[in-house]
Coordinates of C-alpha atoms (C1' of nucleotides) in Angstrom, one line a residue:
Chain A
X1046 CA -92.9 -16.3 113.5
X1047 CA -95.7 -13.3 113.1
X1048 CA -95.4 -9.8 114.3
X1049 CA -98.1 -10.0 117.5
X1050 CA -100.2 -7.0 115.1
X1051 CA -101.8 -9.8 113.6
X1052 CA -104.9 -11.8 115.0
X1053 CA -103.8 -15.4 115.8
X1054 CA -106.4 -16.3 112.2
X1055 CA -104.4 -14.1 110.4
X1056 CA -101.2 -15.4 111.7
X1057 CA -102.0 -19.1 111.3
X1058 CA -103.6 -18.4 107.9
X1059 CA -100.1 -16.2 106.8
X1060 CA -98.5 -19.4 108.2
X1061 CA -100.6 -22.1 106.0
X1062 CA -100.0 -19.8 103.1
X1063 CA -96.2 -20.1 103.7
X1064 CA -95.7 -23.6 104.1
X1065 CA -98.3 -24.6 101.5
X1066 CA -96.2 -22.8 98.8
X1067 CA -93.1 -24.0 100.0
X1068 CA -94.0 -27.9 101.2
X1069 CA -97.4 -28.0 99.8
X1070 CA -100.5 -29.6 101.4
X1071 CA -99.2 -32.9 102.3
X1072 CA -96.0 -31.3 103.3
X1073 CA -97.4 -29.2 106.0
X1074 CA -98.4 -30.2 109.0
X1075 CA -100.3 -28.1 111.6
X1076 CA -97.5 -28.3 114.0
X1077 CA -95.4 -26.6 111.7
X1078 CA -98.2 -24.2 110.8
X1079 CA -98.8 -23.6 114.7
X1080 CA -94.6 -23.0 115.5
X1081 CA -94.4 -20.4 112.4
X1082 CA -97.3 -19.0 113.4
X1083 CA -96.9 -18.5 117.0
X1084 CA -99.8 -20.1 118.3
X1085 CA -100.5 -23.5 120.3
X1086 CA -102.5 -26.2 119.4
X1087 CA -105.7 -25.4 121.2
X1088 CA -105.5 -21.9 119.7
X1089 CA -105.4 -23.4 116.3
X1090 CA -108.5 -25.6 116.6
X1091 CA -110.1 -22.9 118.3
X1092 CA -110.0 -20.8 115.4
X1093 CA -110.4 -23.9 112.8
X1094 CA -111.9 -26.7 112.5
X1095 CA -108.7 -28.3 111.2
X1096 CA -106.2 -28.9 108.7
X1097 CA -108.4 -28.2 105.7
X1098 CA -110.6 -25.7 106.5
X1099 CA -106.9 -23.7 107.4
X1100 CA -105.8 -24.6 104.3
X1101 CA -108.9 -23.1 102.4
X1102 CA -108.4 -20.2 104.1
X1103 CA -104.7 -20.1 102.7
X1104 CA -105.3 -21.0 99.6
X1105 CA -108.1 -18.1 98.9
X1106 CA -105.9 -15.7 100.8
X1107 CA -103.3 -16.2 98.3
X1108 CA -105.5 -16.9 94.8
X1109 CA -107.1 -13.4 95.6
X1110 CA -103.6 -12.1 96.1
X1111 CA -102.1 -12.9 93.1
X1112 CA -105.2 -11.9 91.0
X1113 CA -105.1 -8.6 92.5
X1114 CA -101.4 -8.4 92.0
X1115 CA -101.8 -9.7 88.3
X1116 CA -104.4 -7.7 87.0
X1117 CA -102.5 -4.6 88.2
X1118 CA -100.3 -5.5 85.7
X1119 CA -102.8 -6.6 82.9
X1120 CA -104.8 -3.6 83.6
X1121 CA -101.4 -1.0 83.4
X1122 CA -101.2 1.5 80.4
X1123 CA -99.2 0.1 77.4
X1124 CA -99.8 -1.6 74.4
X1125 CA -101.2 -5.4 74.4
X1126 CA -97.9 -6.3 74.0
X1127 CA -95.9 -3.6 76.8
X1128 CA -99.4 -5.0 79.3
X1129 CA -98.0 -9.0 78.3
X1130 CA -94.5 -8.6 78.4
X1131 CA -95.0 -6.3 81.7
X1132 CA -96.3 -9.4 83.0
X1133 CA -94.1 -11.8 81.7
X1134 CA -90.8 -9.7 83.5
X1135 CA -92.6 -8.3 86.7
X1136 CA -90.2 -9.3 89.5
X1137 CA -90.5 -12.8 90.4
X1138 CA -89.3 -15.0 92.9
X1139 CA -88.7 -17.3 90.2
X1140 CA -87.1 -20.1 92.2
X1141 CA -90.2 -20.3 95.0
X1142 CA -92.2 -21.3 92.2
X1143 CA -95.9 -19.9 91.6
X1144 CA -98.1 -20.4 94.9
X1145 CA -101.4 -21.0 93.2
X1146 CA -99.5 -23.3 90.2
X1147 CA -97.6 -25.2 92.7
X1148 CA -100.9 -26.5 94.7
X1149 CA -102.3 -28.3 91.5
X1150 CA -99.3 -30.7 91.9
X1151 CA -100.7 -31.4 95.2
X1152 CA -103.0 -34.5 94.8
X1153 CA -104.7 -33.7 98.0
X1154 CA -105.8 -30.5 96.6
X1155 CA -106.6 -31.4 93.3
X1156 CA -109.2 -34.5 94.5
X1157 CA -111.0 -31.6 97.0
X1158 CA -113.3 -29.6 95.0
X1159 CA -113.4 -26.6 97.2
X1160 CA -109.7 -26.6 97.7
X1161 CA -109.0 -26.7 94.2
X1162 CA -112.0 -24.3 93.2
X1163 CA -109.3 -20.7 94.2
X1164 CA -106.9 -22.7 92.2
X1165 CA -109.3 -23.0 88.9
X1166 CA -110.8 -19.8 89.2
X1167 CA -107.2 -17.8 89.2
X1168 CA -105.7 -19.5 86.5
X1169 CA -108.7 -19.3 85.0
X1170 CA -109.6 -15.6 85.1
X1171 CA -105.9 -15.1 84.5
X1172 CA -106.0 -16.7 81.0
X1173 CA -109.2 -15.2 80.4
X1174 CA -108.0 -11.8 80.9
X1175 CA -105.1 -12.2 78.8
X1176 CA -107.2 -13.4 75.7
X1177 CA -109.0 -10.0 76.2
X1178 CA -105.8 -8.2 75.8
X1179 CA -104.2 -10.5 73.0
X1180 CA -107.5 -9.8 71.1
X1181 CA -106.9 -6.0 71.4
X1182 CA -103.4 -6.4 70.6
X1183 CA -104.0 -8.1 67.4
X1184 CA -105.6 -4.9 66.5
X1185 CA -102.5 -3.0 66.3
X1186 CA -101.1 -3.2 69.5
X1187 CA -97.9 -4.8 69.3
X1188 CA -99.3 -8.3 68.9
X1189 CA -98.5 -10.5 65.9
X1190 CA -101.7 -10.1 64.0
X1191 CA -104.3 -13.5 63.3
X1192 CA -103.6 -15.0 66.9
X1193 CA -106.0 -16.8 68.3
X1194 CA -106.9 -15.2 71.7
X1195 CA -107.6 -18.3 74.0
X1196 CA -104.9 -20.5 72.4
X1197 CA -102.4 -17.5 72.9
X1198 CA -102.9 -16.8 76.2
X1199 CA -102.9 -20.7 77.2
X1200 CA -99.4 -20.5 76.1
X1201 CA -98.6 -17.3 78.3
X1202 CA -100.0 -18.6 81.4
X1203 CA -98.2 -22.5 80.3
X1204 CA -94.9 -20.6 80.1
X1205 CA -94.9 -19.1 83.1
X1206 CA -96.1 -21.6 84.8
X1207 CA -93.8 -24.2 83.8
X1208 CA -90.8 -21.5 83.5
X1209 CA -90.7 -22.3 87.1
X1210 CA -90.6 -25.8 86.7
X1211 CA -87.7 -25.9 84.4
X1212 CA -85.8 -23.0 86.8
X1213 CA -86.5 -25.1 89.6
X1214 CA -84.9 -27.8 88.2
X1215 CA -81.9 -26.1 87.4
X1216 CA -81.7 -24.4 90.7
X1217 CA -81.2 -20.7 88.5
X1218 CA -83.8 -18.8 87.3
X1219 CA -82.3 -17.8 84.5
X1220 CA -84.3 -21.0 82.8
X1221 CA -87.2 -18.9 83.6
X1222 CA -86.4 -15.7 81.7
X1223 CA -84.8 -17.7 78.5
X1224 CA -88.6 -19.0 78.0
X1225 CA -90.2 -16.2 78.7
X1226 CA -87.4 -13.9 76.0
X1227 CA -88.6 -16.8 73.7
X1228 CA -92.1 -16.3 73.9
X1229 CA -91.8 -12.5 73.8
X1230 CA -89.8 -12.9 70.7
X1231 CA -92.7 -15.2 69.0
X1232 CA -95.2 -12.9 70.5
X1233 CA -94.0 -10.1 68.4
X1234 CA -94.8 -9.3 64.2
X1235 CA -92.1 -10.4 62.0
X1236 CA -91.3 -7.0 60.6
X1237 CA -90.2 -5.4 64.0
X1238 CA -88.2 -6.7 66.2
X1239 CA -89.6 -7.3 69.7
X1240 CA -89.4 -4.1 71.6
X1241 CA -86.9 -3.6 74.4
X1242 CA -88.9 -4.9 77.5
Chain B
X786 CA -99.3 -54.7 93.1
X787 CA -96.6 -55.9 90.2
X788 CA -96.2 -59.1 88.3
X789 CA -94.5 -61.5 89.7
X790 CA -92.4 -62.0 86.4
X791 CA -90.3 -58.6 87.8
X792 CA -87.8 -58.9 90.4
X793 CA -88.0 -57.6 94.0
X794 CA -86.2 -54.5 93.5
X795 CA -87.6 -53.8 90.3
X796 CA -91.3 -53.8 91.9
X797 CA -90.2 -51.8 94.0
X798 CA -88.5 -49.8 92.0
X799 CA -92.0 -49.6 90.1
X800 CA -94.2 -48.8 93.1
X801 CA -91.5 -46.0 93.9
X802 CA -91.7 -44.7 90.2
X803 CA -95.6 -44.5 90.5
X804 CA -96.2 -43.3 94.2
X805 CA -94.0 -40.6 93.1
X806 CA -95.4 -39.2 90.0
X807 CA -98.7 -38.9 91.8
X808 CA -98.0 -38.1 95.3
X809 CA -94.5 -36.8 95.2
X810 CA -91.8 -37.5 97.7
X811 CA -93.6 -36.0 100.7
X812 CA -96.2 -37.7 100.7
X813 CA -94.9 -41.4 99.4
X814 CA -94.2 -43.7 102.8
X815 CA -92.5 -46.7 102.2
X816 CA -95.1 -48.3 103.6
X817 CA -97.3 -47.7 100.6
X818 CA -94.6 -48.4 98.4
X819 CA -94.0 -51.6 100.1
X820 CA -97.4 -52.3 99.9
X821 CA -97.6 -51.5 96.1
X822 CA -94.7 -53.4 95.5
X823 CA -96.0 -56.5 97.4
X824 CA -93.0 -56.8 99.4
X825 CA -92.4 -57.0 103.2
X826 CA -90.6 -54.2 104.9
X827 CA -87.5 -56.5 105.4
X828 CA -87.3 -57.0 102.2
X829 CA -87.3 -53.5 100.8
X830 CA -84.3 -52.3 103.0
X831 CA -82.3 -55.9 102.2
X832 CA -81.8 -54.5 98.9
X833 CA -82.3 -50.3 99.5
X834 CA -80.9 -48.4 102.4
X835 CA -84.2 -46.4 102.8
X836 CA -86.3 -44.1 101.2
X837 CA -83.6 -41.5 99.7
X838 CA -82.3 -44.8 97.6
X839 CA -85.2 -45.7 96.7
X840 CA -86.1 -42.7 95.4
X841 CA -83.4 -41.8 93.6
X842 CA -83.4 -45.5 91.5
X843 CA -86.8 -44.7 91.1
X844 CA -86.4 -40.7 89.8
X845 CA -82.9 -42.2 87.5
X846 CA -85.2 -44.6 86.1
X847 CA -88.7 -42.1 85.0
X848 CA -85.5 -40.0 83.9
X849 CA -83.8 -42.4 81.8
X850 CA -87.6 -43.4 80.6
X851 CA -88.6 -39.7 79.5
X852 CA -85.6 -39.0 77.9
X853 CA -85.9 -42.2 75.4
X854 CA -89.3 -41.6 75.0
X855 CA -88.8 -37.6 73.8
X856 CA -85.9 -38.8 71.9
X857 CA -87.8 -41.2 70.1
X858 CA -90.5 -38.4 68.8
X859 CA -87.4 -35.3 68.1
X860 CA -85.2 -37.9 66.5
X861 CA -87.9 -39.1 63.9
X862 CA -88.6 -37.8 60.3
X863 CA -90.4 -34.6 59.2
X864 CA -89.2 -31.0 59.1
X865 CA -88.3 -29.4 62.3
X866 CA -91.8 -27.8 62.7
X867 CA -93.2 -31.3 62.0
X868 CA -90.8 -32.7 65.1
X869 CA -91.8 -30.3 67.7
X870 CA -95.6 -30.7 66.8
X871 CA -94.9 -34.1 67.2
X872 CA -93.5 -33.8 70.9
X873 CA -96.2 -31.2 71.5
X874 CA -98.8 -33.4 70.3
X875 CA -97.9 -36.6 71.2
X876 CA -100.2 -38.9 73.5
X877 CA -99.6 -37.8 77.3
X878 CA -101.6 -38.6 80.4
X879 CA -101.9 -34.7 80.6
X880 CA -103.7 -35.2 84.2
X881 CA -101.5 -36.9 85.7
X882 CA -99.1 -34.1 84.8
X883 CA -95.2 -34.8 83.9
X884 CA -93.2 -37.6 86.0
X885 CA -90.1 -35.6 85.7
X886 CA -91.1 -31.8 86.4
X887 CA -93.6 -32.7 89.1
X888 CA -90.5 -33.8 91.3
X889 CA -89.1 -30.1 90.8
X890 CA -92.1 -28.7 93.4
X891 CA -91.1 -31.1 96.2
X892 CA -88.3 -29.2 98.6
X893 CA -87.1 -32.9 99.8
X894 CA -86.0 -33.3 96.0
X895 CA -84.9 -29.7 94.9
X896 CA -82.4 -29.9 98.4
X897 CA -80.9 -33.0 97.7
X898 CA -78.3 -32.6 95.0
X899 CA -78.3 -36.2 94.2
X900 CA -82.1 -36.6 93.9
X901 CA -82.7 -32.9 91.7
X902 CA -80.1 -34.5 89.4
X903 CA -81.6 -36.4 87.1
X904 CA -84.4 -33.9 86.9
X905 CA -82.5 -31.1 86.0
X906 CA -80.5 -32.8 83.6
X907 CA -83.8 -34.4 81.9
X908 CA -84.8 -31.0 81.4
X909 CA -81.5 -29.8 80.1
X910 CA -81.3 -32.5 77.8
X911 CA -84.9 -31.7 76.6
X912 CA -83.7 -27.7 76.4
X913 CA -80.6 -28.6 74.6
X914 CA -82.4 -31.1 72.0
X915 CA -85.3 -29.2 71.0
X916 CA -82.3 -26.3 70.6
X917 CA -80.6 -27.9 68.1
X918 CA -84.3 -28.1 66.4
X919 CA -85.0 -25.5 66.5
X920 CA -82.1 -24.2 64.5
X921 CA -82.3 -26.5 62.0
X922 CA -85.4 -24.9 61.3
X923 CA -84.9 -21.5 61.0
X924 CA -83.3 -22.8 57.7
X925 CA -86.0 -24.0 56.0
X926 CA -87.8 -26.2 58.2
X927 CA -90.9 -24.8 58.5
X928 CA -90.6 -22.9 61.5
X929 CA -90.5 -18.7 61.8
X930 CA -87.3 -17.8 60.8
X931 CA -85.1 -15.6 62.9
X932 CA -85.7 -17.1 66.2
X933 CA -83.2 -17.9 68.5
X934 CA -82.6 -22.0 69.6
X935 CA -82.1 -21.6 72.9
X936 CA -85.1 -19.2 74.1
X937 CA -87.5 -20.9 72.0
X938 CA -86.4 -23.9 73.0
X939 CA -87.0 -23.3 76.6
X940 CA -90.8 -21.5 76.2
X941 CA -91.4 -25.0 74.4
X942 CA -90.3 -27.1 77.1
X943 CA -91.9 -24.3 79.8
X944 CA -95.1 -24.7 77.5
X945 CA -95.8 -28.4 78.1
X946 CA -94.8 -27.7 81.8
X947 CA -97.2 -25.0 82.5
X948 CA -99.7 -26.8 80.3
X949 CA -99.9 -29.6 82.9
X950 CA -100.5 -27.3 85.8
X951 CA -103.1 -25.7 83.7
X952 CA -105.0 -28.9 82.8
X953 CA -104.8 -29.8 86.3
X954 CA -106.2 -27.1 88.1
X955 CA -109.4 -27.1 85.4
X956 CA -109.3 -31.0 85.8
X957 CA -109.2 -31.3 81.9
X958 CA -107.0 -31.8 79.4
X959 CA -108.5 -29.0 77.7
X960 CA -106.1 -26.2 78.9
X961 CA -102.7 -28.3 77.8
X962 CA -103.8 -29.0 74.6
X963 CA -105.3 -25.2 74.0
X964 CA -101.8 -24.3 75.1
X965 CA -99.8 -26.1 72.6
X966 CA -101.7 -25.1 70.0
X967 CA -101.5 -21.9 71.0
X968 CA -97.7 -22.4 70.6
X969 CA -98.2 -24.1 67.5
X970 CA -99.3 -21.0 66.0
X971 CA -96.9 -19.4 67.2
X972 CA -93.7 -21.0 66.0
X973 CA -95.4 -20.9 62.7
X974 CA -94.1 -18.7 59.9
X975 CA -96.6 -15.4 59.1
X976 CA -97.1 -16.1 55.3
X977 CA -98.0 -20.0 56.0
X978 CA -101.0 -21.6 58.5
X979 CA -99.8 -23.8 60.8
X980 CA -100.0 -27.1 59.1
X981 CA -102.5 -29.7 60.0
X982 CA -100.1 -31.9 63.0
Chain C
dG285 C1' -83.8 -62.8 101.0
dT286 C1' -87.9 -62.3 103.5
dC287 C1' -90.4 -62.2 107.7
dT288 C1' -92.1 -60.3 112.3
dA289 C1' -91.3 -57.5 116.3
dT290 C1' -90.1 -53.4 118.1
dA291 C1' -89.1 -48.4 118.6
dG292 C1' -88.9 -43.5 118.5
dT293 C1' -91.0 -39.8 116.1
dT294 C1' -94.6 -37.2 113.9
dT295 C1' -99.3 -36.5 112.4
dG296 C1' -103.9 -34.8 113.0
dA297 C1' -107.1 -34.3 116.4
dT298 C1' -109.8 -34.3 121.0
dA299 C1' -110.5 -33.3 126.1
dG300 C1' -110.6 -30.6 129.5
dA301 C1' -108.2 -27.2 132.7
dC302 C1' -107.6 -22.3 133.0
Chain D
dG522 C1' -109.2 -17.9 123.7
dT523 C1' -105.3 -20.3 124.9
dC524 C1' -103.0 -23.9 127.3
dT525 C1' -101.4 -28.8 128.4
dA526 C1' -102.4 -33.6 128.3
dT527 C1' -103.5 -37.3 125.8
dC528 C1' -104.6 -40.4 121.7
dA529 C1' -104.6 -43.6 117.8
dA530 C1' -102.5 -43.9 113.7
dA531 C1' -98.8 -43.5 110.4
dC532 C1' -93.9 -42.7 109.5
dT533 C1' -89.0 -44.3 108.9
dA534 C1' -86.1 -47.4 110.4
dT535 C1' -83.6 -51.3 113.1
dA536 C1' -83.2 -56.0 115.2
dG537 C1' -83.2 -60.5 114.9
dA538 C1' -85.6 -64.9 113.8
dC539 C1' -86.2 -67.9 109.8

DNA sequence: GTCTATAGTTTGATAGAC
DNA sequence: GTCTATCAAACTATAGAC
């Protein structure tokens, strides 16, 4: 339940957003949403017109989220390659799983255009922007030279997002941070060894 | 709605299989799966005790499927390069995403021990296999030399993972197979191109 | 082995009082 | 704006006839 300094929106949206990561769309039901959030039923329809119009609310709420908390990252000082691998190793919590990536396993989502339009644009801009710093770092900035920028940073965002797949799985994360030591270790020249990260 | 040339328990067995690949356990009732299955509800808990059975026949099963299946393509001729561009390249139904990982973002599965399982050791098998690949091929078999097994192993495996949620939030297979070549490239010695695959 | 009947719960939503 | 009452449908399962 919500500290009472949020607005009942903001409390059942921080609630959708919650339970959408952790049960997904079809997992979450707006009794749940309405118990972690505090609020009663009338309050909830009040406020929303239902189930998916909460749920678009959450699902922007946390796609601008993580872009914002991304591209501080992507935007840091460094090299290419200290801005990727900062990335890479920022503090995750591995085993929750991604909360954008996780919705696209969600069939409701994916077959609702405007649902899965915060989902697209995130993962989108986030491989865009990491093509722009791949093609700087193949100018001399720590990047193994003669990668292709798109195809490169498809395979950044892939690990990640399926890093948590395979740590799920396992129930560690340590799955997680063997990929992403083995893509850092491709990412790097041949002639030096990939910096300590 | 299966042939009639399959058992009871195998249809159902089937229906389970497919209503879990696309909707996850969540959101598969036995209802649908009875319905998909053509059998009565009687008749699906005659020969299972309820949905966690069914489920798990149905998750051992994809398992046991996907593990013959990658086996087939790692197992087969060419140098080690040529192996895991063939398991990277192979023919997948990237949309509909992976059978085996998608069960790793439903909490029903990753909480019961029994059900997350199979999954996990699918995924370790795969880890472990493309492992032994991979350091058969920093000999001489086409690959970058110097890399270690087990970490490029698992960015491999966490590539065609995250290369599923890619495709799916764009709703094209685009992103999946930009990915992988991506990865491609990447597991490529410097002095060579990545050969034609 | 398969069927229908039944049941208790939850879901997603609406109605109307306050 | 929030509450309670109510609703039809679906969920998961059991009971018992055939």
């Amino acid at each position: 339940m919500y500290s009472a300094a949020m607005s009942t929106p903001e409390r059942l949206i921080s609630a959708t957003r919650e339970l959408l990561w952790e049960r997904g769309y079809v997992g979450t039901s707006p009794r749940a949403i309405q118990r972690l959030a505090g609020a009663g039923q009338g309050s909830m329809y009040h406020h929303f017109s239902g189930k998916p119009e909460l749920a678009l609310a959450a699902i922007r709420s946390t796609a601008d989220e993580l872009r914002s908390s991304a591209a501080g990252v992507l935007d840091g000082p460094g090299t290419a390659y200290e801005r990727i691998a900062a990335y890479l190793l920022r503090e995750r919590d591995v085993l929750r799983g991604c909360p954008v990536g996780r919705l696209t396993m969600d069939p409701d989502v994916t077959a609702d255009r405007a649902l899965r339009a915060p989902v697209d644009e995130t993962l989108d801009w986030l491989r865009g922007r990491l093509a722009e710093i791949v093609a700087e770092g193949t100018a001399g900035g720590g990047l193994r030279p003669g990668l292709d920028p798109q195809a490169t940073a498809a395979a950044v965002a892939a690990t990640v997002q399926g890093g948590y797949v395979l740590a799920r799985a396992s129930g560690s994360p340590e799955a997680f941070d063997t990929a992403v030591r083995g893509l850092l270790a491709l990412l790097a020249p041949d002639d030096e060894p990939a910096p300590e990260a």
